[in-house]
Each structure stands twice: as C-alpha cells, then as structure tokens.
Amino acid sequence: MARKDYQSGRVLVNVEYPVYCLMVDETAETYDSDVKAIAPVMSVNMSSESEDNDLHGDGILQETDTTMGKITLEMQVNYLPAQVEADLRGHDYDETTGEMEYKSTDITPYAAFGYMVQTAGDQYIGVWILKGKLQEH
C-alpha cells in the first residue's frame, strides 16, 4: 500500500519485514534480544495525535512547540501465527500442540514494532514504534 510520508513528501511503497520485540522490563524499558517476524503484511497505517503550542514573548510569536501524543499503528497481515499472537497478547503457546492457552491472569506485554518501506527511489526506510501494546478493535 502506498502512502504519502508527511515529513519528507516521498511516496512510500512495498511495506516489508514487519517485526516485533517484547519488552522484558517496563521500569528499565529493556527488550528481549530476539527480534521476531510478525507475518506477511498487506498494509500499514500509522497515525498520530499532536498539539501545537505557541510561545509568545515581547508581544510576538517567538516559537511554536509541537507535542507528539498517542501513535496508532495498524497492520493488516495475511494471517497472524498463533505463536506471534500468544507473544503479543501475553498468552502461553504449546509448541507440541500448536495451541494458544488463555488465562484470565494474562497481561498484554509492551513491545517494539518495526517494518521497512521502500521509497519510489528504491531506498529503504526503517520505521520503529518503541513502546506499544496490541489492542482489540
């Protein structure tokens, strides 16, 4: 899916290599050393909330400060393997049976999410969201 990169003005095409890495310590914000593939991706939509704050001095605008808020990352994948879903939802996964095991005490972990996009000029850009959680729609 092509989308316009609002910062650079380039059209991004060919979303590839969607990956995740689980956070192992929320206080220290450290991650597992394993970066794992999610699944083949069909499209990615990233949106963010921001707020502009004007700073005045001597009766004129001196500076505009932009604060970045919540970022939403939506990935549409062909399928989501049970092992990946279990990791991202905090469930157990039985490799012998291939089944995900749900418990009421499961806690969705934080993770870093990344992917690569190819620009119209055949260059690659890596995109990372460093702290996020899987959410239901």
PDB file of C-alpha atoms in Angstrom:
ATOM      1  CA  MET A   1       0.000   0.000   0.000  1.00  0.00           C
ATOM      2  CA  ALA A   2       1.415   3.381  -0.935  1.00  0.00           C
ATOM      3  CA  ARG A   3       1.102   6.307   1.412  1.00  0.00           C
ATOM      4  CA  LYS A   4       2.465   9.828   1.444  1.00  0.00           C
ATOM      5  CA  ASP A   5       5.208  10.366   4.011  1.00  0.00           C
ATOM      6  CA  TYR A   6       4.092  13.624   5.619  1.00  0.00           C
ATOM      7  CA  GLN A   7       7.593  14.543   6.808  1.00  0.00           C
ATOM      8  CA  SER A   8       9.625  14.050   3.637  1.00  0.00           C
ATOM      9  CA  GLY A   9       6.966  14.221   0.935  1.00  0.00           C
ATOM     10  CA  ARG A  10       8.068  10.898  -0.591  1.00  0.00           C
ATOM     11  CA  VAL A  11       5.598   8.199  -1.528  1.00  0.00           C
ATOM     12  CA  LEU A  12       6.294   5.006   0.428  1.00  0.00           C
ATOM     13  CA  VAL A  13       5.556   1.674  -1.251  1.00  0.00           C
ATOM     14  CA  ASN A  14       6.201  -2.011  -0.573  1.00  0.00           C
ATOM     15  CA  VAL A  15       5.877  -2.425   3.184  1.00  0.00           C
ATOM     16  CA  GLU A  16       8.143  -5.306   4.192  1.00  0.00           C
ATOM     17  CA  TYR A  17       9.641  -7.155   7.155  1.00  0.00           C
ATOM     18  CA  PRO A  18       7.157  -6.401   9.941  1.00  0.00           C
ATOM     19  CA  VAL A  19       8.796  -7.390  13.229  1.00  0.00           C
ATOM     20  CA  TYR A  20       8.330  -7.111  16.985  1.00  0.00           C
ATOM     21  CA  CYS A  21      10.470  -7.368  20.083  1.00  0.00           C
ATOM     22  CA  LEU A  22       8.952  -7.901  23.535  1.00  0.00           C
ATOM     23  CA  MET A  23       9.773  -5.578  26.420  1.00  0.00           C
ATOM     24  CA  VAL A  24      11.170  -7.625  29.306  1.00  0.00           C
ATOM     25  CA  ASP A  25      11.428  -4.873  31.940  1.00  0.00           C
ATOM     26  CA  GLU A  26       8.932  -1.987  31.908  1.00  0.00           C
ATOM     27  CA  THR A  27      10.790   0.040  34.545  1.00  0.00           C
ATOM     28  CA  ALA A  28      14.154  -0.060  32.772  1.00  0.00           C
ATOM     29  CA  GLU A  29      12.435  -0.236  29.356  1.00  0.00           C
ATOM     30  CA  THR A  30      14.672  -3.067  28.176  1.00  0.00           C
ATOM     31  CA  TYR A  31      13.791  -5.507  25.436  1.00  0.00           C
ATOM     32  CA  ASP A  32      14.351  -9.161  24.650  1.00  0.00           C
ATOM     33  CA  SER A  33      17.310  -9.630  22.297  1.00  0.00           C
ATOM     34  CA  ASP A  34      15.080 -11.613  19.906  1.00  0.00           C
ATOM     35  CA  VAL A  35      13.504  -9.590  17.087  1.00  0.00           C
ATOM     36  CA  LYS A  36      10.779 -11.787  15.589  1.00  0.00           C
ATOM     37  CA  ALA A  37       8.844 -11.629  12.321  1.00  0.00           C
ATOM     38  CA  ILE A  38       5.115 -10.891  12.606  1.00  0.00           C
ATOM     39  CA  ALA A  39       3.654 -12.171   9.309  1.00  0.00           C
ATOM     40  CA  PRO A  40       3.453 -11.054   5.672  1.00  0.00           C
ATOM     41  CA  VAL A  41       1.925  -7.574   5.706  1.00  0.00           C
ATOM     42  CA  MET A  42      -0.687  -6.247   3.283  1.00  0.00           C
ATOM     43  CA  SER A  43      -0.860  -2.673   4.540  1.00  0.00           C
ATOM     44  CA  VAL A  44       0.301  -0.390   7.334  1.00  0.00           C
ATOM     45  CA  ASN A  45      -1.464   2.707   8.588  1.00  0.00           C
ATOM     46  CA  MET A  46       0.229   4.902  11.166  1.00  0.00           C
ATOM     47  CA  SER A  47      -1.432   7.988  12.608  1.00  0.00           C
ATOM     48  CA  SER A  48      -0.540  10.252  15.488  1.00  0.00           C
ATOM     49  CA  GLU A  49      -2.049  12.935  17.669  1.00  0.00           C
ATOM     50  CA  SER A  50      -0.103  16.149  18.104  1.00  0.00           C
ATOM     51  CA  GLU A  51      -0.619  19.528  19.727  1.00  0.00           C
ATOM     52  CA  ASP A  52       0.955  22.853  18.728  1.00  0.00           C
ATOM     53  CA  ASN A  53       1.782  25.348  21.489  1.00  0.00           C
ATOM     54  CA  ASP A  54       2.648  28.919  20.550  1.00  0.00           C
ATOM     55  CA  LEU A  55       5.258  30.619  22.762  1.00  0.00           C
ATOM     56  CA  HIS A  56       4.983  34.419  22.770  1.00  0.00           C
ATOM     57  CA  GLY A  57       7.478  36.983  24.006  1.00  0.00           C
ATOM     58  CA  ASP A  58       7.729  40.754  23.578  1.00  0.00           C
ATOM     59  CA  GLY A  59       4.261  40.703  22.063  1.00  0.00           C
ATOM     60  CA  ILE A  60       5.180  38.436  19.130  1.00  0.00           C
ATOM     61  CA  LEU A  61       5.331  34.735  18.368  1.00  0.00           C
ATOM     62  CA  GLN A  62       8.796  33.516  19.350  1.00  0.00           C
ATOM     63  CA  GLU A  63       8.445  29.791  18.800  1.00  0.00           C
ATOM     64  CA  THR A  64       5.937  27.035  18.136  1.00  0.00           C
ATOM     65  CA  ASP A  65       6.372  23.827  20.089  1.00  0.00           C
ATOM     66  CA  THR A  66       4.746  20.635  18.831  1.00  0.00           C
ATOM     67  CA  THR A  67       3.996  17.887  21.320  1.00  0.00           C
ATOM     68  CA  MET A  68       3.551  14.366  19.976  1.00  0.00           C
ATOM     69  CA  GLY A  69       0.771  12.346  21.582  1.00  0.00           C
ATOM     70  CA  LYS A  70      -0.667   8.896  21.021  1.00  0.00           C
ATOM     71  CA  ILE A  71       0.561   6.997  17.948  1.00  0.00           C
ATOM     72  CA  THR A  72      -1.679   4.339  16.409  1.00  0.00           C
ATOM     73  CA  LEU A  73      -0.132   1.653  14.224  1.00  0.00           C
ATOM     74  CA  GLU A  74      -2.452  -0.631  12.276  1.00  0.00           C
ATOM     75  CA  MET A  75      -1.005  -3.563  10.359  1.00  0.00           C
ATOM     76  CA  GLN A  76      -3.151  -5.697   8.122  1.00  0.00           C
ATOM     77  CA  VAL A  77      -1.470  -9.076   7.753  1.00  0.00           C
ATOM     78  CA  ASN A  78      -2.354 -12.123   5.666  1.00  0.00           C
ATOM     79  CA  TYR A  79      -2.560 -14.236   8.833  1.00  0.00           C
ATOM     80  CA  LEU A  80      -1.255 -13.996  12.371  1.00  0.00           C
ATOM     81  CA  PRO A  81       0.555 -17.150  13.527  1.00  0.00           C
ATOM     82  CA  ALA A  82      -0.602 -18.456  16.907  1.00  0.00           C
ATOM     83  CA  GLN A  83       2.931 -18.154  18.353  1.00  0.00           C
ATOM     84  CA  VAL A  84       3.079 -14.447  17.418  1.00  0.00           C
ATOM     85  CA  GLU A  85      -0.415 -13.748  18.765  1.00  0.00           C
ATOM     86  CA  ALA A  86       0.448 -15.560  22.004  1.00  0.00           C
ATOM     87  CA  ASP A  87       3.615 -13.464  22.428  1.00  0.00           C
ATOM     88  CA  LEU A  88       1.821 -10.182  21.727  1.00  0.00           C
ATOM     89  CA  ARG A  89      -1.189 -10.943  23.944  1.00  0.00           C
ATOM     90  CA  GLY A  90       0.785 -12.440  26.847  1.00  0.00           C
ATOM     91  CA  HIS A  91      -0.669 -15.948  26.418  1.00  0.00           C
ATOM     92  CA  ASP A  92       1.152 -19.251  26.628  1.00  0.00           C
ATOM     93  CA  TYR A  93       1.825 -21.237  23.460  1.00  0.00           C
ATOM     94  CA  ASP A  94       2.200 -25.011  23.391  1.00  0.00           C
ATOM     95  CA  GLU A  95       4.698 -25.872  20.641  1.00  0.00           C
ATOM     96  CA  THR A  96       3.720 -29.546  20.747  1.00  0.00           C
ATOM     97  CA  THR A  97       0.034 -28.978  20.006  1.00  0.00           C
ATOM     98  CA  GLY A  98       0.369 -25.600  18.275  1.00  0.00           C
ATOM     99  CA  GLU A  99      -2.339 -24.175  20.529  1.00  0.00           C
ATOM    100  CA  MET A 100      -2.534 -20.898  22.366  1.00  0.00           C
ATOM    101  CA  GLU A 101      -3.502 -21.191  26.035  1.00  0.00           C
ATOM    102  CA  TYR A 102      -5.574 -18.342  27.531  1.00  0.00           C
ATOM    103  CA  LYS A 103      -5.706 -17.483  31.237  1.00  0.00           C
ATOM    104  CA  SER A 104      -7.670 -14.701  32.918  1.00  0.00           C
ATOM    105  CA  THR A 105      -4.430 -13.514  34.537  1.00  0.00           C
ATOM    106  CA  ASP A 106      -2.629 -12.962  31.199  1.00  0.00           C
ATOM    107  CA  ILE A 107      -1.259  -9.432  30.755  1.00  0.00           C
ATOM    108  CA  THR A 108      -0.585  -7.959  27.325  1.00  0.00           C
ATOM    109  CA  PRO A 109       3.123  -7.026  27.269  1.00  0.00           C
ATOM    110  CA  TYR A 110       4.668  -3.912  25.783  1.00  0.00           C
ATOM    111  CA  ALA A 111       6.634  -4.467  22.594  1.00  0.00           C
ATOM    112  CA  ALA A 112       8.559  -2.544  19.962  1.00  0.00           C
ATOM    113  CA  PHE A 113       7.140  -2.815  16.438  1.00  0.00           C
ATOM    114  CA  GLY A 114       9.050  -2.178  13.235  1.00  0.00           C
ATOM    115  CA  TYR A 115       8.854  -2.503   9.479  1.00  0.00           C
ATOM    116  CA  MET A 116      10.675  -1.428   6.331  1.00  0.00           C
ATOM    117  CA  VAL A 117       9.258   0.574   3.448  1.00  0.00           C
ATOM    118  CA  GLN A 118      10.726   1.068   0.013  1.00  0.00           C
ATOM    119  CA  THR A 119      10.519   4.574  -1.410  1.00  0.00           C
ATOM    120  CA  ALA A 120       9.866   5.438  -5.034  1.00  0.00           C
ATOM    121  CA  GLY A 121      13.636   5.998  -5.367  1.00  0.00           C
ATOM    122  CA  ASP A 122      14.404   2.357  -4.375  1.00  0.00           C
ATOM    123  CA  GLN A 123      15.708   3.326  -0.943  1.00  0.00           C
ATOM    124  CA  TYR A 124      14.604   1.633   2.280  1.00  0.00           C
ATOM    125  CA  ILE A 125      13.414   3.386   5.409  1.00  0.00           C
ATOM    126  CA  GLY A 126      13.122   1.570   8.736  1.00  0.00           C
ATOM    127  CA  VAL A 127      10.230   2.585  10.994  1.00  0.00           C
ATOM    128  CA  TRP A 128      10.111   1.660  14.697  1.00  0.00           C
ATOM    129  CA  ILE A 129       7.471   2.278  17.344  1.00  0.00           C
ATOM    130  CA  LEU A 130       9.428   1.672  20.528  1.00  0.00           C
ATOM    131  CA  LYS A 131       6.650   1.027  23.044  1.00  0.00           C
ATOM    132  CA  GLY A 132       3.198  -0.242  22.260  1.00  0.00           C
ATOM    133  CA  LYS A 133       0.616  -2.906  23.037  1.00  0.00           C
ATOM    134  CA  LEU A 134      -1.699  -4.969  20.904  1.00  0.00           C
ATOM    135  CA  GLN A 135      -5.290  -3.768  21.266  1.00  0.00           C
ATOM    136  CA  GLU A 136      -8.670  -5.131  20.280  1.00  0.00           C
ATOM    137  CA  HIS A 137     -10.864  -3.287  17.781  1.00  0.00           C
TER     138      HIS A 137
END
